[in-house]
XYZ file of C-alpha atoms in Angstrom:
666
model
C 10.288 30.769 22.010
C 10.079 32.834 25.361
C 6.763 33.308 27.547
C 6.466 36.923 26.355
C 5.440 35.417 22.430
C 3.801 38.048 20.526
C 0.156 37.605 20.465
C -1.446 34.641 18.693
C 1.802 32.764 18.744
C 2.466 29.638 20.982
C 4.338 30.147 24.259
C 6.589 27.510 23.034
C 7.339 26.053 19.561
C 5.708 22.517 18.861
C 7.865 19.681 18.489
C 8.092 18.193 15.269
C 6.237 15.232 13.752
C 8.268 11.918 13.421
C 10.391 12.037 10.382
C 10.768 8.927 8.276
C 11.169 7.396 4.892
C 9.630 4.248 3.673
C 12.883 1.856 3.125
C 14.114 -1.244 2.396
C 15.056 -3.201 -0.678
C 17.742 -6.287 -1.751
C 18.488 -7.468 1.522
C 18.413 -7.321 5.461
C 21.893 -6.173 5.531
C 21.805 -3.250 2.414
C 18.722 -2.461 4.204
C 20.653 -2.051 7.686
C 23.104 -0.236 5.991
C 20.573 2.547 4.559
C 18.563 3.048 8.188
C 21.780 3.962 9.807
C 22.751 6.429 6.925
C 19.097 7.861 6.828
C 19.139 8.001 11.334
C 22.688 9.802 10.812
C 21.015 12.560 8.231
C 17.966 13.692 10.883
C 15.319 11.040 10.188
C 13.807 10.552 13.479
C 12.080 6.938 13.013
C 12.230 4.102 10.742
C 9.593 2.712 8.150
C 10.645 -0.651 6.959
C 9.378 -1.752 3.667
C 8.896 -5.327 2.896
C 8.891 -7.361 -0.076
C 6.092 -8.715 -1.846
C 7.332 -12.600 -0.674
C 7.338 -11.463 2.784
C 4.191 -9.585 2.550
C 2.346 -12.423 1.235
C 3.573 -15.019 3.197
C 6.012 -16.776 0.870
C 10.126 -17.732 1.162
C 12.208 -16.671 -1.320
C 12.608 -19.918 -2.829
C 8.812 -19.847 -3.896
C 7.446 -19.887 -7.137
C 5.548 -17.271 -6.921
C 8.353 -15.018 -5.306
C 10.212 -15.569 -8.917
C 11.166 -12.204 -9.814
C 9.949 -10.518 -6.514
C 12.640 -10.790 -4.061
C 14.168 -7.640 -2.377
C 12.229 -5.313 -5.003
C 9.934 -3.160 -3.016
C 11.376 -3.822 0.350
C 13.344 -6.070 2.319
C 13.121 -9.876 2.486
C 12.583 -11.236 5.627
C 12.358 -14.972 5.797
C 13.660 -15.688 9.684
C 14.544 -14.457 12.681
C 18.057 -14.379 11.401
C 16.960 -11.997 9.123
C 15.617 -9.972 11.527
C 18.665 -9.789 13.353
C 20.684 -8.745 10.676
C 18.127 -6.046 9.561
C 17.901 -3.988 13.037
C 21.508 -4.999 13.690
C 23.237 -1.920 15.813
C 20.068 -0.280 16.330
C 18.762 0.261 19.676
C 14.949 -0.779 19.479
C 14.249 0.167 22.803
C 15.031 3.725 21.600
C 13.653 3.754 17.797
C 10.008 4.372 17.104
C 9.948 1.196 13.854
C 6.957 1.373 11.915
C 6.137 -1.743 9.503
C 4.409 -1.842 6.659
C 3.048 -5.919 6.958
C -0.487 -6.830 6.933
C -1.247 -10.362 6.900
C 1.825 -11.591 8.239
C 1.536 -8.899 10.882
C 1.877 -11.164 13.607
C 5.056 -13.016 12.495
C 6.641 -10.221 11.891
C 5.854 -8.452 15.331
C 7.126 -11.827 16.747
C 10.292 -11.733 15.309
C 10.523 -7.743 15.799
C 9.961 -8.619 20.057
C 12.486 -11.754 19.763
C 15.559 -9.445 18.574
C 14.475 -6.365 20.830
C 14.754 -9.179 23.773
C 17.594 -10.178 22.518
C 19.261 -6.739 22.614
C 18.301 -6.695 25.878
C 15.292 -4.238 25.402
C 12.178 -4.335 27.206
C 9.289 -4.795 25.246
C 6.965 -2.129 27.303
C 9.771 0.201 26.520
C 9.480 -0.546 22.544
C 7.714 1.965 20.196
C 6.067 1.860 17.110
C 3.431 0.465 14.792
C 2.630 -2.722 12.705
C 0.435 -1.514 9.348
C -2.080 -4.505 10.485
C -5.290 -3.150 8.642
C -6.209 -6.508 6.147
C -9.375 -4.935 4.621
C -7.860 -2.580 2.455
C -5.503 -5.499 0.900
C -8.883 -6.935 -0.493
C -9.666 -3.571 -2.192
C -6.398 -2.171 -3.298
C -2.602 -3.632 -2.595
C -3.931 -7.300 -2.324
C -1.191 -8.564 -0.095
C -3.834 -10.636 2.008
C -3.403 -14.535 2.415
C -6.455 -15.549 4.389
C -10.357 -15.032 4.066
C -11.530 -11.803 6.005
C -13.052 -13.410 9.521
C -9.388 -15.056 9.637
C -7.475 -11.683 9.066
C -9.728 -9.924 11.624
C -9.310 -12.551 14.141
C -5.396 -12.365 13.998
C -5.635 -8.488 14.353
C -7.853 -8.692 17.373
C -5.059 -11.519 18.952
C -2.091 -9.149 18.135
C -4.080 -6.124 19.452
C -4.704 -7.945 22.326
C -0.944 -9.505 23.213
C 0.337 -5.930 22.413
C -1.982 -4.378 25.712
C -0.515 -6.846 27.951
C 3.387 -7.034 26.595
C 3.990 -3.736 24.542
C 1.601 -1.199 25.498
C 3.587 1.732 23.885
C 3.290 -0.244 20.465
C 0.218 0.767 17.901
C -0.884 -2.802 16.970
C -3.306 -1.652 14.467
C -2.627 0.943 11.749
C -6.029 1.955 10.298
C -4.909 2.491 6.577
C -7.019 4.856 4.622
C -4.001 5.417 2.302
C -4.385 2.852 -0.694
C -8.182 3.640 -0.789
C -7.478 7.049 -1.717
C -4.942 5.154 -4.644
C -7.592 3.060 -5.383
C -9.832 5.743 -6.384
C -11.728 6.637 -2.743
C -13.284 10.670 -2.416
C -12.374 12.378 0.631
C -16.161 10.931 1.900
C -15.356 7.466 0.781
C -11.965 7.554 2.322
C -13.019 8.467 6.080
C -16.196 6.692 6.020
C -14.495 3.040 4.538
C -11.651 3.863 6.932
C -13.796 4.060 9.848
C -15.783 0.886 9.230
C -12.644 -0.792 9.120
C -11.881 0.766 12.306
C -15.243 -0.476 14.062
C -14.799 -3.853 12.607
C -11.134 -4.469 14.462
C -12.298 -2.624 17.787
C -15.356 -4.911 17.433
C -13.515 -7.827 16.985
C -11.232 -7.098 19.956
C -14.149 -6.321 22.383
C -15.847 -9.597 21.413
C -13.087 -11.546 21.510
C -12.802 -12.164 25.261
C -9.158 -11.299 25.856
C -9.404 -7.697 26.846
C -11.745 -6.825 29.695
C -14.606 -3.985 29.086
C -12.911 -1.590 31.286
C -9.494 -1.710 29.215
C -11.268 -0.497 25.823
C -10.174 2.952 26.527
C -6.706 1.197 26.206
C -7.120 -0.084 23.158
C -8.269 2.704 21.524
C -5.778 4.947 22.489
C -3.393 2.873 20.947
C -5.133 2.439 17.478
C -3.510 4.463 14.699
C -4.281 5.577 11.325
C -2.353 5.877 8.083
C -3.669 8.143 5.870
C -3.094 9.535 1.823
C -2.672 13.081 1.286
C -3.026 14.255 -2.253
C -2.197 17.536 -3.847
C -5.900 19.275 -3.061
C -4.363 20.435 -0.051
C -7.096 22.773 1.257
C -9.615 19.552 0.990
C -7.103 17.177 2.443
C -6.862 19.632 5.616
C -10.348 19.339 5.943
C -10.167 15.475 5.164
C -8.168 15.104 8.680
C -10.207 17.617 10.629
C -13.317 15.398 9.808
C -11.669 12.316 10.527
C -10.744 13.392 14.018
C -14.347 14.926 15.080
C -15.913 11.191 13.481
C -13.303 9.147 15.721
C -14.214 11.392 18.817
C -18.039 10.550 18.254
C -17.591 7.107 17.391
C -15.414 6.251 20.335
C -17.545 8.029 22.994
C -20.961 6.933 21.911
C -19.822 3.373 20.343
C -17.406 2.168 22.789
C -17.821 4.579 25.825
C -14.578 5.559 25.773
C -14.485 8.879 28.244
C -11.040 10.226 28.404
C -10.850 12.820 25.631
C -7.053 11.956 25.510
C -7.595 8.175 24.716
C -10.229 9.258 22.296
C -7.424 10.927 20.057
C -6.995 10.783 16.306
C -3.594 9.458 15.885
C -2.416 8.968 12.217
C 0.689 8.807 10.352
C 0.948 9.987 7.005
C 2.721 9.383 3.195
C 1.272 11.495 0.516
C 0.188 10.343 -2.677
C 2.761 7.770 -4.642
C 0.640 7.106 -7.553
C -0.108 10.699 -8.074
C 3.314 11.161 -8.980
C 3.926 11.175 -12.348
C 6.440 9.654 -15.116
C 5.811 12.866 -17.374
C 8.196 15.830 -16.304
C 8.802 13.777 -12.919
C 10.570 16.762 -11.506
C 7.200 18.731 -11.535
C 6.739 15.791 -8.159
C 9.204 17.915 -5.579
C 6.385 20.677 -5.595
C 3.367 17.789 -5.590
C 4.770 16.734 -2.421
C 5.417 19.815 -0.609
C 1.938 21.005 -1.219
C 0.348 17.341 -0.145
C 2.764 17.890 2.998
C 1.099 20.871 3.781
C -2.486 19.093 3.833
C -1.442 17.110 6.839
C 0.983 19.547 8.878
C -0.853 23.423 8.115
C -3.746 22.197 10.680
C -2.407 21.965 14.625
C -5.313 20.489 15.560
C -5.246 18.061 12.924
C -1.583 17.577 12.565
C -0.079 14.154 11.744
C 1.868 12.434 14.530
C 4.542 10.755 12.004
C 5.059 12.006 8.089
C 7.194 9.782 5.338
C 7.452 11.233 1.894
C 8.156 9.626 -1.386
C 10.935 10.443 -3.392
C 10.104 12.939 -6.870
C 10.989 9.634 -8.820
C 9.050 7.137 -7.734
C 7.202 7.206 -10.668
C 10.185 5.866 -12.483
C 11.867 3.183 -10.364
C 13.145 2.893 -6.739
C 14.877 5.861 -5.533
C 18.277 6.323 -4.702
C 19.562 7.215 -0.964
C 19.709 10.590 -2.413
C 16.353 10.899 -3.628
C 15.527 9.820 0.235
C 17.350 12.420 1.600
C 15.849 15.153 -0.567
C 11.682 14.089 0.612
C 13.642 14.355 4.289
C 14.892 17.393 3.800
C 11.994 18.815 2.820
C 10.492 17.682 6.096
C 13.038 19.211 7.855
C 13.034 22.486 5.824
C 9.354 22.905 7.011
C 9.720 21.934 10.551
C 12.803 23.763 11.283
C 12.930 26.855 8.862
C 9.690 27.853 8.721
C 7.009 29.424 11.491
C 4.571 26.347 11.119
C 4.984 25.242 14.307
C 5.185 28.408 16.399
C 1.108 29.162 15.776
C -2.087 27.478 16.911
C -4.350 26.208 14.829
C -4.790 28.280 11.404
C -8.016 27.044 10.599
C -9.885 27.699 13.960
C -13.006 29.749 13.375
C -12.463 29.718 9.746
C -15.948 29.460 7.805
C -14.755 27.673 4.630
C -12.945 25.079 6.280
C -15.886 24.787 8.826
C -18.176 23.864 5.973
C -15.619 21.810 3.927
C -15.298 19.524 7.175
C -18.912 19.447 7.825
C -19.644 18.197 4.566
C -17.569 15.498 4.839
C -18.232 14.375 7.825
C -22.113 14.391 6.846
C -21.120 12.301 3.593
C -18.744 9.902 5.570
C -21.257 9.272 8.383
C -23.439 7.961 5.825
C -21.385 5.644 3.913
C -20.020 4.284 7.519
C -24.057 3.594 8.329
C -24.436 2.028 4.781
C -21.721 -0.315 5.450
C -22.670 -1.128 8.843
C -26.279 -1.659 7.840
C -24.895 -4.342 5.185
C -23.462 -6.048 8.310
C -20.014 -4.486 8.662
C -17.181 -3.821 6.434
C -16.276 -7.805 6.148
C -19.902 -8.065 4.649
C -19.262 -5.223 2.438
C -15.967 -6.754 1.368
C -17.436 -10.182 0.491
C -20.281 -8.893 -0.892
C -18.140 -6.802 -3.556
C -19.949 -3.451 -2.774
C -16.372 -1.706 -1.733
C -14.195 -2.662 -4.635
C -17.027 -1.976 -7.081
C -17.562 1.664 -5.131
C -13.461 2.197 -5.825
C -13.398 0.833 -9.590
C -16.052 3.364 -10.201
C -14.802 6.206 -8.378
C -11.559 5.724 -9.928
C -13.070 5.631 -13.154
C -14.799 8.860 -12.950
C -11.475 10.190 -12.016
C -9.603 8.890 -14.918
C -12.577 10.367 -16.979
C -11.960 13.570 -15.516
C -8.311 13.507 -16.613
C -8.677 12.457 -20.154
C -11.413 14.863 -20.840
C -9.333 17.569 -19.275
C -11.575 18.610 -16.794
C -8.711 17.958 -14.147
C -5.356 19.082 -15.405
C -2.206 17.375 -14.470
C 0.720 19.234 -15.320
C 2.848 17.506 -17.793
C 0.348 14.746 -18.482
C -2.743 16.559 -19.939
C -1.393 20.180 -19.849
C 1.925 22.200 -20.530
C 3.052 18.968 -21.666
C 6.256 20.721 -23.618
C 9.408 20.281 -21.489
C 13.190 20.512 -21.712
C 15.474 17.625 -21.073
C 15.885 16.616 -17.680
C 19.199 16.550 -16.365
C 17.625 14.568 -13.308
C 16.915 11.678 -15.560
C 19.593 11.508 -17.804
C 21.714 9.242 -15.668
C 21.927 6.048 -16.540
C 21.801 5.454 -12.302
C 19.083 7.969 -11.977
C 16.906 4.997 -10.076
C 18.385 2.319 -7.650
C 18.429 -1.093 -9.333
C 18.554 -4.274 -7.433
C 20.943 -6.445 -8.401
C 19.300 -9.984 -9.572
C 22.033 -11.935 -7.601
C 19.781 -10.564 -4.592
C 17.095 -12.990 -5.559
C 19.810 -16.131 -5.555
C 21.284 -15.182 -2.417
C 18.074 -14.994 -0.591
C 17.125 -18.548 -2.279
C 20.588 -19.882 -0.910
C 20.297 -17.961 2.225
C 16.986 -19.508 3.486
C 17.652 -23.052 2.472
C 20.786 -22.730 4.638
C 19.033 -21.822 7.272
C 16.422 -24.426 6.674
C 19.298 -26.897 6.781
C 20.525 -25.760 10.260
C 17.763 -26.059 12.156
C 15.922 -28.677 14.602
C 13.537 -30.259 12.391
C 11.789 -31.934 15.579
C 11.427 -28.451 17.027
C 10.211 -26.855 13.696
C 7.475 -29.217 13.304
C 6.231 -29.288 16.632
C 6.214 -25.280 16.728
C 4.157 -25.684 13.461
C 1.800 -28.449 14.590
C 0.911 -26.095 17.718
C 0.342 -23.234 15.866
C -2.078 -25.159 13.564
C -3.629 -26.614 16.659
C -4.146 -23.186 18.045
C -5.663 -21.590 15.117
C -8.425 -24.385 14.924
C -9.276 -22.988 18.483
C -10.170 -19.435 19.625
C -6.766 -19.342 21.412
C -4.564 -16.565 21.151
C -1.986 -17.018 18.442
C 0.801 -15.306 19.506
C 2.285 -17.695 21.666
C 2.362 -20.049 19.006
C 4.141 -17.889 16.806
C 6.800 -16.891 19.286
C 6.989 -20.534 19.805
C 7.597 -20.536 15.738
C 10.060 -17.867 15.599
C 12.138 -19.530 18.350
C 12.279 -23.025 16.471
C 13.993 -21.442 13.541
C 10.365 -21.571 11.329
C 10.171 -19.516 8.313
C 7.885 -16.911 6.794
C 6.424 -19.090 4.514
C 5.799 -22.082 6.362
C 4.290 -19.691 9.355
C 1.937 -18.407 6.471
C 1.470 -22.381 4.979
C 0.719 -23.416 8.219
C -2.342 -21.033 8.903
C -3.254 -21.620 4.911
C -3.954 -24.944 5.932
C -6.228 -24.263 8.665
C -8.059 -20.641 7.561
C -7.594 -21.172 3.665
C -6.720 -19.023 1.188
C -8.953 -16.123 -0.346
C -9.231 -14.672 -3.715
C -11.143 -10.905 -3.421
C -13.850 -9.683 -5.711
C -12.090 -7.765 -8.679
C -15.063 -5.487 -8.842
C -15.285 -5.006 -12.453
C -18.970 -4.814 -12.471
C -18.625 -0.983 -10.813
C -16.833 -0.135 -13.660
C -18.665 3.295 -15.472
C -18.370 3.820 -18.781
C -16.227 6.420 -20.499
C -18.793 9.171 -20.918
C -18.291 11.758 -23.100
C -15.293 10.242 -24.368
C -16.063 11.138 -28.305
C -13.227 8.603 -29.605
C -14.472 5.463 -27.824
C -17.256 5.160 -30.320
C -14.714 4.978 -33.350
C -12.673 2.355 -31.111
C -15.690 0.386 -30.476
C -16.373 -0.272 -34.251
C -12.787 -1.069 -34.665
C -13.183 -3.539 -32.282
C -16.537 -4.790 -33.805
C -15.360 -4.790 -37.537
C -12.257 -6.797 -36.121
C -13.958 -9.050 -34.503
C -16.108 -9.564 -37.810
C -12.883 -10.116 -39.498
C -11.687 -12.871 -37.193
C -14.887 -15.397 -37.427
C -17.641 -13.037 -36.484
C -17.239 -12.962 -32.125
C -16.256 -10.506 -29.595
C -12.236 -10.170 -29.469
C -11.010 -11.513 -26.030
C -8.814 -9.772 -23.866
C -7.161 -11.973 -20.812
C -5.790 -8.976 -18.586
C -3.012 -10.835 -16.151
C -1.636 -10.030 -12.784
C 1.614 -12.117 -13.166
C 3.835 -12.718 -9.705
C 3.020 -11.069 -6.019
C 2.170 -7.260 -7.076
C -1.540 -6.936 -6.305
C -1.548 -3.192 -7.049
C -4.753 -3.664 -9.452
C -5.793 -0.476 -10.050
C -4.453 -0.145 -13.711
C -5.081 -3.339 -14.699
C -8.766 -2.641 -13.664
C -9.272 0.768 -15.462
C -7.710 -0.883 -18.718
C -10.542 -3.894 -18.278
C -13.140 -1.525 -17.714
C -12.379 0.589 -20.508
C -11.705 -2.246 -22.905
C -15.584 -3.780 -21.964
C -16.660 -0.356 -22.513
C -14.869 -0.868 -26.219
C -16.685 -3.998 -26.857
C -14.163 -6.428 -25.669
C -14.945 -9.669 -24.085
C -12.739 -9.224 -21.089
C -11.168 -11.973 -18.977
C -9.929 -10.905 -15.554
C -9.295 -12.981 -12.450
C -7.608 -11.234 -10.168
C -4.290 -10.687 -8.694
C -1.183 -12.940 -7.810
C -1.077 -15.358 -10.678
C 1.707 -18.037 -11.775
C 2.813 -17.904 -15.593
C 1.451 -20.973 -15.757
C -2.307 -20.051 -14.467
C -2.132 -17.180 -16.972
C -0.810 -19.236 -20.173
C -3.313 -21.693 -19.312
C -6.288 -19.500 -19.158
C -5.289 -17.674 -22.253
C -5.462 -21.167 -23.989
C -8.928 -22.370 -22.104
C -10.414 -19.079 -23.166
C -9.083 -18.841 -26.574
C -8.415 -14.898 -25.862
C -7.134 -12.796 -28.983
C -4.663 -10.870 -26.736
C -2.534 -11.264 -23.190
C -2.102 -8.092 -21.536
C 0.009 -8.071 -18.148
C 0.296 -5.647 -15.339
C 3.289 -5.296 -13.360
C 3.875 -2.831 -10.980
C 6.764 -4.225 -8.920
C 9.367 -4.026 -11.054
C 9.731 -7.989 -11.562
C 8.624 -7.516 -15.327
C 12.147 -8.681 -16.626
C 11.224 -12.088 -14.783
C 7.651 -12.728 -14.907
C 6.933 -11.264 -18.329
C 9.406 -13.495 -19.949
C 8.021 -16.916 -18.264
C 4.668 -15.965 -19.709
C 5.904 -15.839 -22.938
C 7.972 -18.941 -22.931
C 4.907 -20.613 -21.344
C 2.545 -19.393 -24.391
C 5.571 -20.894 -27.408
C 5.401 -24.337 -24.764
C 1.573 -24.449 -25.247
C 1.706 -23.884 -29.150
C 0.388 -20.086 -29.009
C 3.552 -18.429 -29.587
C 1.802 -16.574 -31.878
C -0.936 -15.105 -29.443
C 0.499 -11.285 -28.741
C 1.217 -10.166 -25.291
C 1.520 -6.427 -24.190
C 2.497 -5.190 -20.710
C 2.236 -2.191 -18.406
C 3.841 -0.699 -15.277
C 6.633 0.867 -14.113
C 9.252 -0.283 -16.658
C 12.519 2.041 -17.203
C 13.065 2.293 -20.803
C 16.204 0.013 -21.115
C 14.061 -2.456 -19.857
C 10.825 -1.774 -22.437
C 13.244 -2.441 -25.125
C 14.156 -5.803 -23.581
C 10.689 -7.085 -22.976
C 10.200 -5.844 -26.592
C 13.312 -8.087 -28.174
C 11.800 -10.858 -25.889
C 8.753 -10.704 -28.253
C 6.329 -8.431 -26.355
C 4.186 -6.169 -28.763
C 3.643 -3.087 -26.655
C 4.860 -1.741 -23.597
C 2.756 0.844 -21.818
C 3.951 2.967 -18.949
C 2.009 5.480 -16.609
C 2.717 8.354 -19.175
C 0.283 6.510 -21.448
C -2.559 7.932 -19.480
C -5.520 7.858 -22.117
C -7.018 4.760 -21.630
C -9.173 4.857 -24.805
C -5.962 5.450 -26.696
C -4.414 2.233 -25.332
C -7.432 -0.069 -25.757
C -6.974 1.281 -29.773
C -3.752 0.367 -29.773
C -4.835 -3.270 -28.148
C -6.940 -3.433 -31.126
C -3.937 -2.657 -33.758
C -2.323 -5.319 -32.057
C -4.851 -7.965 -32.677
C -5.204 -6.750 -36.505
C -1.265 -6.903 -36.885
C -0.795 -10.428 -35.341
C -3.643 -11.641 -37.507
C -2.130 -10.035 -40.909
C -5.219 -8.146 -40.834
């Protein structure tokens, strides 16, 4: 566009945002090949998905890793895996985002070592570590250590990056999963900013950063947000985020440079809002959600990654990821969006929406700070309870029809879809991947200098017991050949592990659900027929899948229907679930698995129940489960399989009563 552009247009077209797809699965070599293909298609940055064992600090041969290796991301157990992951990719010239939280320090140390081996200057490397541990206690569940220890690791990483990797975003405050866990726009902004305050306070108070460098720290803090289908409201949310961030960094931290105070964020639009029913509708949902973070020039995302249309069905194929990349490219290069100033400047409607979110989010932030900060609000259960309650209200609106989701609770008539007819409509992870990863990590351990490994781990444990920055000890561990599980295990010994509050106390009743009374009556009658007590339901999360929203909502509705619910939270072994079922003398076991590991972890529970003499105990399963896998689970002895298509919670609970009655011959 030339300098004589028509009035109202920019003199030069804006540069597009960074375009990414969230990618990684099976193995480092397979993921590396996928990265090369995506970059060749015009993707301008990498966004690395790590598998659940890596995210939670376990090696592929750990008991909890069974069935989880390479499913929702790439397994990285050591320096060799990181070398293979980025083979042939010049890290000094590639903006790389890594979704890794509790072990963020470890993965950045691996990344930095590989970059140095390539001859790259660390000062040139640009990218982001998603290093917001607070939301893990509230939604995703890939935390390891208690909140205070986790914040210490974050502060150490931020201080290290300031000196050695000044172009790197060492912390990525992540509100994305808060929305998926139920947060309203007000809660999403307020809770995320409370987390940002906790991180900045920790960095300011750790003694490693001179006070005059706080502006440089603020300038490298980025955010990772969610965008739902209500794209006008999402636009207002992003403008509110920016206004409050500017206020907080100016007033609380004294940052005078407006450029350093700029709200910098990347986005993935709402994955859990995608539907299994009529999944082709997800294409237009993704496009509308993308508009919420791109339309407003003053609040436009710096990086965008879009889910694939079929993520509610399973792992997307390369073609599905390409489709999502092309959506971004059409908007950026074919439309005229980037030719204009902010489209909402002077809009009375937008101003009112933004002001409302700012006012509400500021009140939430002040409430959390009044509790002593976000760590105290996590430990008290306030944040989790608030999200569970908000998600329960959202579910109530869906079930009552107050909110419409096309193809789910309205306009449900449909034609057979050619998109899902083929057997290969989703990516399949070869079960041999896990065996190969197990063999590889054992071979890696056998080939190391054992004395160097022991010395590096001893230094890490010793430094963790002090206030020393843990990055130097972590880098020594990388060079010695320590594995992901060993690094995390050493810190577990010092910091301990943590089990976050479940938030079920915040669950609300089903309100106007007229069918709940009838289900409550069935629960009571069945309890009397079985001996007079309340029906007892164990809700279990086997394996490493930490997405607990669905399990928690089932638990809340079952409790409202009169069940006594036993729910011990996430990340349980099959043995722990079996022991709880026997000790609590439950009438039914419900397992929730969204990571794709159901064919491994569910049979392990069934076998455990049989070995414990409770093979008669009915088991139901819910999760993202393809039809063929559902048939296999039923053949193995599962009584019912529920998928995201089953959205009516009261109907599901009614079916649970039927399962109990059938299992007991009633």
